[in-house]
mmCIF file of C-alpha atoms in Angstrom:
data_model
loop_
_atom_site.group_PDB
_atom_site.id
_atom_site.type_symbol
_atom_site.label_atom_id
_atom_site.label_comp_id
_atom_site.label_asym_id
_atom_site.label_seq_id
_atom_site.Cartn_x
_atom_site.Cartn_y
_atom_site.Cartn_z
ATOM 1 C CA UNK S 182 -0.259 11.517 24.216
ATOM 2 C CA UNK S 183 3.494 12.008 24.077
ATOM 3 C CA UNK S 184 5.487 10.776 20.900
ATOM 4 C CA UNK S 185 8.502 8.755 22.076
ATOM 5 C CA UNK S 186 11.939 9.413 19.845
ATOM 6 C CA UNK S 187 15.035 7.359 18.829
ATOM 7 C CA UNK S 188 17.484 7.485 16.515
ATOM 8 C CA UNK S 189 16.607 6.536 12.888
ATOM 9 C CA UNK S 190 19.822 3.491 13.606
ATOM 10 C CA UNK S 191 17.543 1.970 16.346
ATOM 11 C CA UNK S 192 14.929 1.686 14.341
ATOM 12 C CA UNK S 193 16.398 0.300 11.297
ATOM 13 C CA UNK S 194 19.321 -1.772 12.541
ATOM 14 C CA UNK S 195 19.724 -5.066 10.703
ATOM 15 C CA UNK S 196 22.633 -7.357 11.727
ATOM 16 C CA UNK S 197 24.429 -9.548 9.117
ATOM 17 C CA UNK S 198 22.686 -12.494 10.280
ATOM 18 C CA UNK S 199 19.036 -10.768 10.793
ATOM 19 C CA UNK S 200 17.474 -9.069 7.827
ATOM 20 C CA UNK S 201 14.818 -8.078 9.470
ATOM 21 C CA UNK S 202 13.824 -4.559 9.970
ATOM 22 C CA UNK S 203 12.139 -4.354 13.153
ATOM 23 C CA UNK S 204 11.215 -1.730 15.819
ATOM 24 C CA UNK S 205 14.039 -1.791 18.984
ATOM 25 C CA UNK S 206 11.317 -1.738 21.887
ATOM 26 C CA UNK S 207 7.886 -0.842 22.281
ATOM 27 C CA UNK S 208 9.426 3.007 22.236
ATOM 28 C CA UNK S 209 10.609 3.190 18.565
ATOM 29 C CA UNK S 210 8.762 3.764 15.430
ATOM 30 C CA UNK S 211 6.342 1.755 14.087
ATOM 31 C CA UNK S 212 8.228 0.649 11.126
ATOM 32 C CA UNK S 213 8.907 -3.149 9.970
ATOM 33 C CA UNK S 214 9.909 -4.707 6.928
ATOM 34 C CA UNK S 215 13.164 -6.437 5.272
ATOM 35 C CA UNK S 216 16.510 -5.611 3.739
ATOM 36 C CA UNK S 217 15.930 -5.611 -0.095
ATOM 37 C CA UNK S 218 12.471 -5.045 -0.208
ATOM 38 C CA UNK S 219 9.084 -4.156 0.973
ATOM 39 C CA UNK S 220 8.915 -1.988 4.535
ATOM 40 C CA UNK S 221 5.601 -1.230 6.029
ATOM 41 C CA UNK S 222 4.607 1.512 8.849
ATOM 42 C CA UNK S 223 2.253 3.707 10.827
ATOM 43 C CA UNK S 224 1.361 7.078 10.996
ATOM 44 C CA UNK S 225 2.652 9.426 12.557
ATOM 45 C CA UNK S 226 6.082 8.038 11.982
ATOM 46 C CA UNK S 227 7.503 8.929 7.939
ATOM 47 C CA UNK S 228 9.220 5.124 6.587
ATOM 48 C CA UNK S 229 11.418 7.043 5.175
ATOM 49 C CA UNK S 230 12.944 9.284 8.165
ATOM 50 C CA UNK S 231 10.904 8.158 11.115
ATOM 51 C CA UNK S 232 11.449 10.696 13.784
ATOM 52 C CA UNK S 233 8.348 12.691 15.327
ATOM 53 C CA UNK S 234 9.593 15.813 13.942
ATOM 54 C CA UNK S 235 8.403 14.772 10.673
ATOM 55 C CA UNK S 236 4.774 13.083 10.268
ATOM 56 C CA UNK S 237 4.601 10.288 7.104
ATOM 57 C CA UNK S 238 1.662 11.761 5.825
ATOM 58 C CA UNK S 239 -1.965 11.793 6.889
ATOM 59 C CA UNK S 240 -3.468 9.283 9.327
ATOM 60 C CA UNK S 241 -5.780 6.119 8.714
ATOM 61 C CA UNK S 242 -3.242 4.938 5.893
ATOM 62 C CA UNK S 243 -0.581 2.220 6.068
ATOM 63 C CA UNK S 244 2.654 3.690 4.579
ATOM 64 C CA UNK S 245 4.419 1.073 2.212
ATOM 65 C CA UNK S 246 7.750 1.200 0.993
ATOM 66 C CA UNK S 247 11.121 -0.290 -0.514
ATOM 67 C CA UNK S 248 14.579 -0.933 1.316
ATOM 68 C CA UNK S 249 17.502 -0.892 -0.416
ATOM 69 C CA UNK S 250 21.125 -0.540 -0.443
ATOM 70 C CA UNK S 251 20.170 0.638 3.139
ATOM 71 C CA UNK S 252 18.140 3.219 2.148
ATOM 72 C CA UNK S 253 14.263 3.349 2.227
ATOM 73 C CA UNK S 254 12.126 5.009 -0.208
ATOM 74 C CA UNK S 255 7.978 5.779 0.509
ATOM 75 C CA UNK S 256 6.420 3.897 -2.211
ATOM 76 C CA UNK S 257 2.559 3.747 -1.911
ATOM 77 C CA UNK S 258 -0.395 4.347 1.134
ATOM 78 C CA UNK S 259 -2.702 0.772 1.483
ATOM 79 C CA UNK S 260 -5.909 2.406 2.898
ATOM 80 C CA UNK S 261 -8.631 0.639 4.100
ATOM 81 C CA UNK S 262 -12.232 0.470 2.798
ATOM 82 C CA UNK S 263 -14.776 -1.213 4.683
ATOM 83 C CA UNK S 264 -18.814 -1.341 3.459
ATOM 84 C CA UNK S 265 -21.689 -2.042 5.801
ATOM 85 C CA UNK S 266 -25.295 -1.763 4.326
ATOM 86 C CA UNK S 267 -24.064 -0.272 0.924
ATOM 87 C CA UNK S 268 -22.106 2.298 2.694
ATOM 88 C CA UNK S 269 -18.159 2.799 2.012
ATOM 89 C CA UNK S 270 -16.000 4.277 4.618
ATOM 90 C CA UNK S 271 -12.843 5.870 3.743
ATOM 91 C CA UNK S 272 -9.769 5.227 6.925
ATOM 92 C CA UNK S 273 -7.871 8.336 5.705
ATOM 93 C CA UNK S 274 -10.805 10.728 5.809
ATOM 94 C CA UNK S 275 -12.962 8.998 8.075
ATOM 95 C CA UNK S 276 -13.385 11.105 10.943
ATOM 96 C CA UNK S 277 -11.656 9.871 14.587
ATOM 97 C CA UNK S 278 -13.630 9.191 17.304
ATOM 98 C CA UNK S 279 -11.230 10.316 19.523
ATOM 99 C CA UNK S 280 -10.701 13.432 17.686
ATOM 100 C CA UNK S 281 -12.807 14.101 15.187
ATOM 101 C CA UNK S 282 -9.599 14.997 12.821
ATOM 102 C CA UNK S 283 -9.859 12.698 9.259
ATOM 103 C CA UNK S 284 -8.022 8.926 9.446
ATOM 104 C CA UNK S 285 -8.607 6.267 11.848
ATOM 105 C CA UNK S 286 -5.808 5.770 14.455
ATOM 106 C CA UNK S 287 -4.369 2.373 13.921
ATOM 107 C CA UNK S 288 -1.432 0.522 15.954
ATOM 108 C CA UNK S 289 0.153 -2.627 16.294
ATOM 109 C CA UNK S 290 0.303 -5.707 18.458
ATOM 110 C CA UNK S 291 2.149 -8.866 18.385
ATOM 111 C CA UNK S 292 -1.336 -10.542 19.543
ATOM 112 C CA UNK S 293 -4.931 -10.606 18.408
ATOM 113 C CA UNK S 294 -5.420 -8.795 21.233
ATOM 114 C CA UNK S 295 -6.058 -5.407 20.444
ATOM 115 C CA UNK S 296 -5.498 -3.285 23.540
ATOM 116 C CA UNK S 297 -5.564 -0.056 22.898
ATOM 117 C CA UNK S 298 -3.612 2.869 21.183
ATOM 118 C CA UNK S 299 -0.562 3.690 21.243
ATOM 119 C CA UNK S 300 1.505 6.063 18.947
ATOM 120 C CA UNK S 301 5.219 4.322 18.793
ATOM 121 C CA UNK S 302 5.455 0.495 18.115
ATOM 122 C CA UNK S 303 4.687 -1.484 20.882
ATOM 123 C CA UNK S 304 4.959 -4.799 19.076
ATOM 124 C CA UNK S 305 8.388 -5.032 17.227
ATOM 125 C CA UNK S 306 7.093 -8.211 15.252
ATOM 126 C CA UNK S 307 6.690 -12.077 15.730
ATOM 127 C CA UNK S 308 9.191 -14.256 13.762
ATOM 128 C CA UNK S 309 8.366 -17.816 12.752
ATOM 129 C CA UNK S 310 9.135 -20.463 10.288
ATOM 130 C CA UNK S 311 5.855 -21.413 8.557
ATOM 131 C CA UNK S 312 6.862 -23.826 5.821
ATOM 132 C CA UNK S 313 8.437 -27.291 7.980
ATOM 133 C CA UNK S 314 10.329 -28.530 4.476
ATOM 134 C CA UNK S 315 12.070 -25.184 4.583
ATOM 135 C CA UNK S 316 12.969 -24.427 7.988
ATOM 136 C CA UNK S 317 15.534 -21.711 7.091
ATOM 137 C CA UNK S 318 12.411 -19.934 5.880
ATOM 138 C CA UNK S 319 11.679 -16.760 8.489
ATOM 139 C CA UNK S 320 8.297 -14.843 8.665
ATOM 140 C CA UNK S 321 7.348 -11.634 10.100
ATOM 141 C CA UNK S 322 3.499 -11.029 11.074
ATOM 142 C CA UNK S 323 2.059 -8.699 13.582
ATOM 143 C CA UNK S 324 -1.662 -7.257 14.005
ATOM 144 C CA UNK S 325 -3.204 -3.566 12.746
ATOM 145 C CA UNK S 326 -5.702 -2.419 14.743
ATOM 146 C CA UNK S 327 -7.812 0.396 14.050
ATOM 147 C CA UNK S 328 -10.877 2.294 15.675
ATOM 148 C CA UNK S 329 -14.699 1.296 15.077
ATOM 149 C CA UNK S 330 -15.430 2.903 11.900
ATOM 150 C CA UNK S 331 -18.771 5.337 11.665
ATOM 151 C CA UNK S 332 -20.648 2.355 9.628
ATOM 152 C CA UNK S 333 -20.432 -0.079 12.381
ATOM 153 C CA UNK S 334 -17.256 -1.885 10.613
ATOM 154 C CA UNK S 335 -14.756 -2.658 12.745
ATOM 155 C CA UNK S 336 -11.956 -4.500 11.278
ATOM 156 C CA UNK S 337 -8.335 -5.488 11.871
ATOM 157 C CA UNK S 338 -5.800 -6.957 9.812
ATOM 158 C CA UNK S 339 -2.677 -9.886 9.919
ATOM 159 C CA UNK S 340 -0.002 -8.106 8.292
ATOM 160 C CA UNK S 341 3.236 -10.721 7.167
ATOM 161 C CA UNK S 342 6.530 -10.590 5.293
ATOM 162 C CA UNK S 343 8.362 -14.003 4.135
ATOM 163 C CA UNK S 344 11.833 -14.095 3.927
ATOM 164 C CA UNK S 345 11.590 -16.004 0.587
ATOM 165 C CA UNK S 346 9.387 -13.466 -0.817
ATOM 166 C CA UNK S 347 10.817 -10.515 0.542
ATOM 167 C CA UNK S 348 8.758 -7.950 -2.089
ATOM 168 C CA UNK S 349 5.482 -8.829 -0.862
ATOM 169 C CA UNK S 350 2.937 -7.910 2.129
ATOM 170 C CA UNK S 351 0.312 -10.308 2.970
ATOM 171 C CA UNK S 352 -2.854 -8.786 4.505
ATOM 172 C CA UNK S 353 -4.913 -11.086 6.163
ATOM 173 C CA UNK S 354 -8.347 -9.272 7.210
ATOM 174 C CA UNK S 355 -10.481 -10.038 10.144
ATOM 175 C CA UNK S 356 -13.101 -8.389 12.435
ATOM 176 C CA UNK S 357 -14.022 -7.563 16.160
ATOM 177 C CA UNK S 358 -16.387 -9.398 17.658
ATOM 178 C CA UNK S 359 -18.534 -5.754 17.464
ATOM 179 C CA UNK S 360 -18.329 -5.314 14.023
ATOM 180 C CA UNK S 361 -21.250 -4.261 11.841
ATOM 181 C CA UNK S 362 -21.579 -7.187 9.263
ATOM 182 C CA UNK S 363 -19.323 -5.787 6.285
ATOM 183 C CA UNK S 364 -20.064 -6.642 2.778
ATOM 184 C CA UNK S 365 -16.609 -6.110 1.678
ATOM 185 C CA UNK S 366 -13.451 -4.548 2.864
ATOM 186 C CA UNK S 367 -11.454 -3.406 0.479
ATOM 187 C CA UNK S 368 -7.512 -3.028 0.879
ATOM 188 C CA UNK S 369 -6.446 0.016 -2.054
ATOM 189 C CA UNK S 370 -3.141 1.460 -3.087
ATOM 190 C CA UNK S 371 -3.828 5.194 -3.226
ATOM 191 C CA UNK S 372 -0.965 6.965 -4.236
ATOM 192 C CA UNK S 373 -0.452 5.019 -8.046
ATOM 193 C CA UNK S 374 0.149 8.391 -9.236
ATOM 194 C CA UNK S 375 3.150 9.042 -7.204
ATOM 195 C CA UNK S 376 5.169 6.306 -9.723
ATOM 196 C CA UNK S 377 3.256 7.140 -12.487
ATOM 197 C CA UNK S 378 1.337 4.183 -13.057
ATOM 198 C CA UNK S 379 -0.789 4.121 -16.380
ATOM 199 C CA UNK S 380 -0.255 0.580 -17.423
ATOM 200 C CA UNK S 381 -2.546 -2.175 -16.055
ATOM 201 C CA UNK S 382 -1.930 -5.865 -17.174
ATOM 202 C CA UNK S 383 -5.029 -7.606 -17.425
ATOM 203 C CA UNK S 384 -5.826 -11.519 -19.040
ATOM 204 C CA UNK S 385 -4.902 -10.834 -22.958
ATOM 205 C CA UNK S 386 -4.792 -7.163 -22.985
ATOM 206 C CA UNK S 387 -2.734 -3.605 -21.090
ATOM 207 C CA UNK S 388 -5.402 -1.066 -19.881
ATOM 208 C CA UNK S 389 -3.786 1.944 -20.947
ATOM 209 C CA UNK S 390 -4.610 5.057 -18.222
ATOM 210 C CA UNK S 391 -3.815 7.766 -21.267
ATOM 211 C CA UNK S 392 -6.372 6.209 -23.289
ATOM 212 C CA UNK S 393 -9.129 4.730 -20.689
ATOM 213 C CA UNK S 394 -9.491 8.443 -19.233
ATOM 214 C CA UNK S 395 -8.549 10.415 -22.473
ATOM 215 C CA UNK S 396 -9.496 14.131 -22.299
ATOM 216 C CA UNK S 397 -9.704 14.123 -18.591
ATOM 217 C CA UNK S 398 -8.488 17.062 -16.920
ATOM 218 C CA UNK S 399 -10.235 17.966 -14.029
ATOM 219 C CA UNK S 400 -9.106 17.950 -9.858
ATOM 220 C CA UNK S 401 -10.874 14.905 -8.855
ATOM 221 C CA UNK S 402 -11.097 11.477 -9.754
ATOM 222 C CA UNK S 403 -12.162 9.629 -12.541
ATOM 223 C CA UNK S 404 -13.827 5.762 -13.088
ATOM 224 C CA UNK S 405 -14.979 4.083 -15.616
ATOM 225 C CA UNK S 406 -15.205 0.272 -14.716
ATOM 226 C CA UNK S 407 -14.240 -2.666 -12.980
ATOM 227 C CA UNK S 408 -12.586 -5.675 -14.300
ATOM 228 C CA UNK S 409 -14.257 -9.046 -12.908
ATOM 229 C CA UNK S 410 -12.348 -12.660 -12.154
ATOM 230 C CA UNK S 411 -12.722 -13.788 -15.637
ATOM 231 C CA UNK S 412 -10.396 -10.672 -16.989
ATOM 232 C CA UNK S 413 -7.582 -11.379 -14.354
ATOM 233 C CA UNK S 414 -4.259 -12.836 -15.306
ATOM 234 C CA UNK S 415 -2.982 -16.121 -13.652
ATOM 235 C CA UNK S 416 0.810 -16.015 -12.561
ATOM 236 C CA UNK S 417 2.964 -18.985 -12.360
ATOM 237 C CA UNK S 418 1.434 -20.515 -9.674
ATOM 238 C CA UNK S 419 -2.083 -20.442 -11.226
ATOM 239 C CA UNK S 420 -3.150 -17.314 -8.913
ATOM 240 C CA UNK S 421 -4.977 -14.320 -9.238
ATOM 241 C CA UNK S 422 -2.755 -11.179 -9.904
ATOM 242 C CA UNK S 423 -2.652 -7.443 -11.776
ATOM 243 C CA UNK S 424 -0.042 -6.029 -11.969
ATOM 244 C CA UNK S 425 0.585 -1.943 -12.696
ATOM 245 C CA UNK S 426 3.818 -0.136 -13.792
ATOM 246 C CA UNK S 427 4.354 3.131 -15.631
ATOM 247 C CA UNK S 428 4.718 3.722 -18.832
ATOM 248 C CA UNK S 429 7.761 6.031 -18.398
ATOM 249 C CA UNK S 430 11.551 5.498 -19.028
ATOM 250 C CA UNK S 431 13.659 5.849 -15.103
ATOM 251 C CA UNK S 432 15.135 8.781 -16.517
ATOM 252 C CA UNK S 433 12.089 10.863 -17.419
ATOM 253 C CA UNK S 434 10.051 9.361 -14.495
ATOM 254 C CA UNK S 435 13.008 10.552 -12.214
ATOM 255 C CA UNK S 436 12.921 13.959 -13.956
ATOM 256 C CA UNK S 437 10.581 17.094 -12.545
ATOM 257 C CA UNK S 438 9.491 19.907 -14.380
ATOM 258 C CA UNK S 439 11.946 23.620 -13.835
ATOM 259 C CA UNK S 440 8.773 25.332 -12.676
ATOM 260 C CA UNK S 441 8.525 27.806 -9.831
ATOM 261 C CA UNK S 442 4.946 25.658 -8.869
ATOM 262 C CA UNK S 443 6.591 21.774 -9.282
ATOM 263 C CA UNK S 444 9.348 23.218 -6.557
ATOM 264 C CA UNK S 445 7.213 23.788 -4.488
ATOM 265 C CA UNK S 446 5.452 20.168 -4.532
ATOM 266 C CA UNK S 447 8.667 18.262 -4.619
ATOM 267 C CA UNK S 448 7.999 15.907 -2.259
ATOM 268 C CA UNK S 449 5.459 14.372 -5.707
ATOM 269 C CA UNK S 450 9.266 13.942 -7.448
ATOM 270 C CA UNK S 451 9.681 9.983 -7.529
ATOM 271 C CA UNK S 452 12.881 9.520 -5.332
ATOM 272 C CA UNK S 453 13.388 5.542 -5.627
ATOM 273 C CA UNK S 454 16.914 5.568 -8.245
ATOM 274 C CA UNK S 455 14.968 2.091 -10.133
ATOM 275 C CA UNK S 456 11.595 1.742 -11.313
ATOM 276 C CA UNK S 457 8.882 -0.808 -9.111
ATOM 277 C CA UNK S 458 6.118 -2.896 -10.561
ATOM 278 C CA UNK S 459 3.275 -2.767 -8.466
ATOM 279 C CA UNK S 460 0.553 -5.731 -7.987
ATOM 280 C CA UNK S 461 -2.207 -7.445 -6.084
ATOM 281 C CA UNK S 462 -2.825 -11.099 -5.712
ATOM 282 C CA UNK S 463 -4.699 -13.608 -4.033
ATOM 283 C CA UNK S 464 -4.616 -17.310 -4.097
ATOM 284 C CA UNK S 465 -6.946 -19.207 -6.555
ATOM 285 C CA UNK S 466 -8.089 -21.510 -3.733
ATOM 286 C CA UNK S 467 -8.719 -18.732 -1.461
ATOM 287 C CA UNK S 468 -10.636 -16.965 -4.399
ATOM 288 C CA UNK S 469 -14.435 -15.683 -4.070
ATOM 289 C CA UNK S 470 -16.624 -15.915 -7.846
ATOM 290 C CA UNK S 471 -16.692 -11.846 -5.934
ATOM 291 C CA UNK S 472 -13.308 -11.205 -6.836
ATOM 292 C CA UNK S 473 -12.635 -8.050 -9.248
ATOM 293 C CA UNK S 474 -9.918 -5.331 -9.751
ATOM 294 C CA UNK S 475 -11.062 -1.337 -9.578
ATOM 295 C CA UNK S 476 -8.496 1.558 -10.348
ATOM 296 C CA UNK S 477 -9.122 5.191 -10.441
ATOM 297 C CA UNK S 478 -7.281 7.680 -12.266
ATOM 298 C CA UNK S 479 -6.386 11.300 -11.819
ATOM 299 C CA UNK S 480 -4.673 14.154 -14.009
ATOM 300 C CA UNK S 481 -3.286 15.924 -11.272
ATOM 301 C CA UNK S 482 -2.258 15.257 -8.013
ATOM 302 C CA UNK S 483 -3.842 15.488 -4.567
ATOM 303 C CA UNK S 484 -3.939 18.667 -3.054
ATOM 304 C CA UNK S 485 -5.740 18.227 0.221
ATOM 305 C CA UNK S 486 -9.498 18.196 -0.728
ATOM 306 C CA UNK S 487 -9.270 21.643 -1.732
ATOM 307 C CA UNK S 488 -11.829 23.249 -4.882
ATOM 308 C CA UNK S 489 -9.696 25.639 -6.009
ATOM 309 C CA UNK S 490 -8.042 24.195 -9.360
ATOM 310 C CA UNK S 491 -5.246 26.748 -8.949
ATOM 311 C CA UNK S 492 -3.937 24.887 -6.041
ATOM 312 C CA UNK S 493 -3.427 21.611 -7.988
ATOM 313 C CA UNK S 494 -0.119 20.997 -10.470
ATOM 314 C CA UNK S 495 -0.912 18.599 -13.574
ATOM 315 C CA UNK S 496 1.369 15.309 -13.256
ATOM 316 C CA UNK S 497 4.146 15.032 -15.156
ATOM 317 C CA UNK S 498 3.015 12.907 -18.603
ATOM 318 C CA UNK S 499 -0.837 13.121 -18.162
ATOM 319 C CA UNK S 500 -3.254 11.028 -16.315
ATOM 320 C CA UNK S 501 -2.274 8.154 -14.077
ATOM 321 C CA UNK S 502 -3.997 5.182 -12.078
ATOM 322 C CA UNK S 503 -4.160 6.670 -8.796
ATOM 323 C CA UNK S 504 -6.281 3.842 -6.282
ATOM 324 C CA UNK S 505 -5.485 0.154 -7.707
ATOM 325 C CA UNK S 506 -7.496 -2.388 -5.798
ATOM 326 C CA UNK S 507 -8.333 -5.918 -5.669
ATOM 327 C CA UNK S 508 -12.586 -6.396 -4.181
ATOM 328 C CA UNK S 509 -13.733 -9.183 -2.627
ATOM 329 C CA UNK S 510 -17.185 -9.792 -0.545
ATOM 330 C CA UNK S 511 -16.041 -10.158 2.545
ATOM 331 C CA UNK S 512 -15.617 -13.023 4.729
ATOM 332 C CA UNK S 513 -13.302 -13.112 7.934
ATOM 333 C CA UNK S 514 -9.805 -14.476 7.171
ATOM 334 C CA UNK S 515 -9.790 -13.911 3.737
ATOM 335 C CA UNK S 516 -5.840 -12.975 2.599
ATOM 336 C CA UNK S 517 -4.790 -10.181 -0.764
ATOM 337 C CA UNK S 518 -0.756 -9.941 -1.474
ATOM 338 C CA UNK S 519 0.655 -6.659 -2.451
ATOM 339 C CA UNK S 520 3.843 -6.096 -4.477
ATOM 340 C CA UNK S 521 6.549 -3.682 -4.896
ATOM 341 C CA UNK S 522 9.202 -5.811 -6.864
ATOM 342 C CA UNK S 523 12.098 -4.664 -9.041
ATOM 343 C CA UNK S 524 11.084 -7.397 -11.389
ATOM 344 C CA UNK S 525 9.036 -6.206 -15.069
ATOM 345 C CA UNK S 526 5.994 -7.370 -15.237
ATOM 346 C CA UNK S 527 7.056 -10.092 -17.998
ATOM 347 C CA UNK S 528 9.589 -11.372 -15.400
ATOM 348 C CA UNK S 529 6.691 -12.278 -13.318
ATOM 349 C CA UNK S 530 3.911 -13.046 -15.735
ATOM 350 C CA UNK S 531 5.632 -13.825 -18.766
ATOM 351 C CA UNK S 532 2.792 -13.757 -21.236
ATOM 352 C CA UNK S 533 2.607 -10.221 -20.683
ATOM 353 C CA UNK S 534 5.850 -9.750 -22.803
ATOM 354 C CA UNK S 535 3.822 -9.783 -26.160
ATOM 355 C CA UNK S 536 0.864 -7.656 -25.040
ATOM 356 C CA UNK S 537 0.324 -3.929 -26.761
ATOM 357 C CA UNK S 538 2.234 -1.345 -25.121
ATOM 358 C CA UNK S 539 3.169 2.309 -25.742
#
């Protein structure tokens, strides 16, 4: 199926009365988001350059990133996770049915209607004004559809940006009427390692990924528990939320080591010129006595799958959350929030200021 082409201007044109980011026609990328903040898309198009010339990474992910200043910057991948029967399914490396290559396809529609796929972005986004006190208040949903997983699952999701909140995604997850009952359906960041992140603020303490995984050096990943509703912080709003940052000044987590085998891997060398807290949330009404947080960590970073260690480059300053998660058991409609804010994590929870850190 052909790729269609235009020029990155089309895609990311905001006037100076819009500022949304939103796809030109159903020919353009499949890239949406705001000015000053979060930016979402689909593979094959790269957030950060979206032309076909250059894929954004593997497929069955949704890329997430940060506008600014007019620029965009590749943050994190939101994969997604569903389990039917005790069985997890992975989207990235889930084999296509149409294909058989690793990661679902997934497109877009302005409907719940999920017609079928298409590689550019059909829907460019439906705007609306949710809140009737605030009517100045602009939203931007669409739908993410993706194929029948191997497990039976078959889910889709709501995706929405507020113009109030313009650092946050809300995924709302629901299923085809063919879907395999799913236990859960988990929504993870998998690329913490990219920024570094080895903090984790939890109810009264900082998970520390240098200490939780200390000694760990091998190619994979590494777990060791998961944190249940009664660890969780509360943010100002009484909600659910963890947050995750690194532990690393901007100007060493900008640097990259003068090796011959870091220059090669560049494209690991965080790009962003400011530093992003990460975080998960979800409402305490909508909140299931299910909910939990999981993170994984790894020492170096991803290098396709392969088992040859030589392949892999340690990251820069040891070990590092690499998936970061909110789990729920599933039930259709139910909504998670993810981050990327320019805001510390005391400026959003601010009993977090006093907590033990490095």
């Amino acid at each position: 199926m052909a790729l269609f082409v235009c020029k990155k201007s089309e895609t990311q044109t905001i006037s100076e009365n819009i500022k949304w980011i939103r796809p030109v026609n159903e020919k353009s990328p499949a890239v949406w988001g705001i000015r000053n903040g979060i930016v979402f898309g689909l593979w094959p198009y790269d957030i950060e350059n979206p032309v076909k010339e250059k894929e954004g990474g593997p497929r069955g992910l949704i890329r997430v990133g940060y506008e600014f200043k007019g620029h965009i910057d590749m943050i994190n991948f939101i994969a997604v996770e569903p389990v039917v029967n005790g069985e997890m399914e992975f989207s990235e490396i889930s084999p296509s049915r149409v294909d058989g290559k690793w990661g679902k396809l997934m497109w877009a529609s302005d409907s719940s209607n999920s017609g079928r796929y298409y590689p550019a972005a059909i829907s460019r986004g439906v705007i609306t004004h949710p809140d009737a006190r605030h009517p100045d208040v602009e939203q931007l949903s669409l739908y993410v559809f993706m194929e029948q997983f191997l497990n039976g699952a078959h889910p889709y999701l709501k995706i929405s940006i507020r113009s109030d909140n313009p650092e946050e995604l809300c995924f709302e997850i629901l299923n085809e009427e063919n879907s395999a009952p799913m236990q859960r359906c988990a929504l993870t960041a998998t690329m913490g390692n990219y920024s570094r992140l080895r903090l984790l603020y939890l109810k009264n303490k900082v998970i520390k990924a240098g200490e939780l995984y200390n000694g760990f050096d091998g190619i994979d990943f590494i777990e060791k528990k998961i944190y249940p509703l009664n660890e969780l912080l509360r943010d100002k709003n009484d909600d659910y939320i963890v947050l995750a940052e690194t532990n690393e000044s901007f100007a060493s987590l900008s640097s990259w080591p003068q090796q011959e085998v870091y220059y090669a891997r560049w494209s690991w060398r965080y790009r962003p010129f400011f530093k992003l807290t990460q975080y998960w949330k979800k409402e305490k009404l909508q909140a299931d006595t299910s909910l939990s947080v999981r993170v994984n960590g790894r020492a170096k970073y991803w290098s396709g799958g392969s088992a040859n260690k030589n392949v892999y480059i340690d990251i820069p300053g040891g070990v590092a959350f690499e998936n970061f998660e909110m789990r729920e058991k599933y039930y259709s409609g139910q909504k998670f929030y993810f981050g990327l804010t320019r805001k510390t994590p005391a400026d959003i929870v601010p009993q977090v200021a006093g907590m033990n850190k490095p």
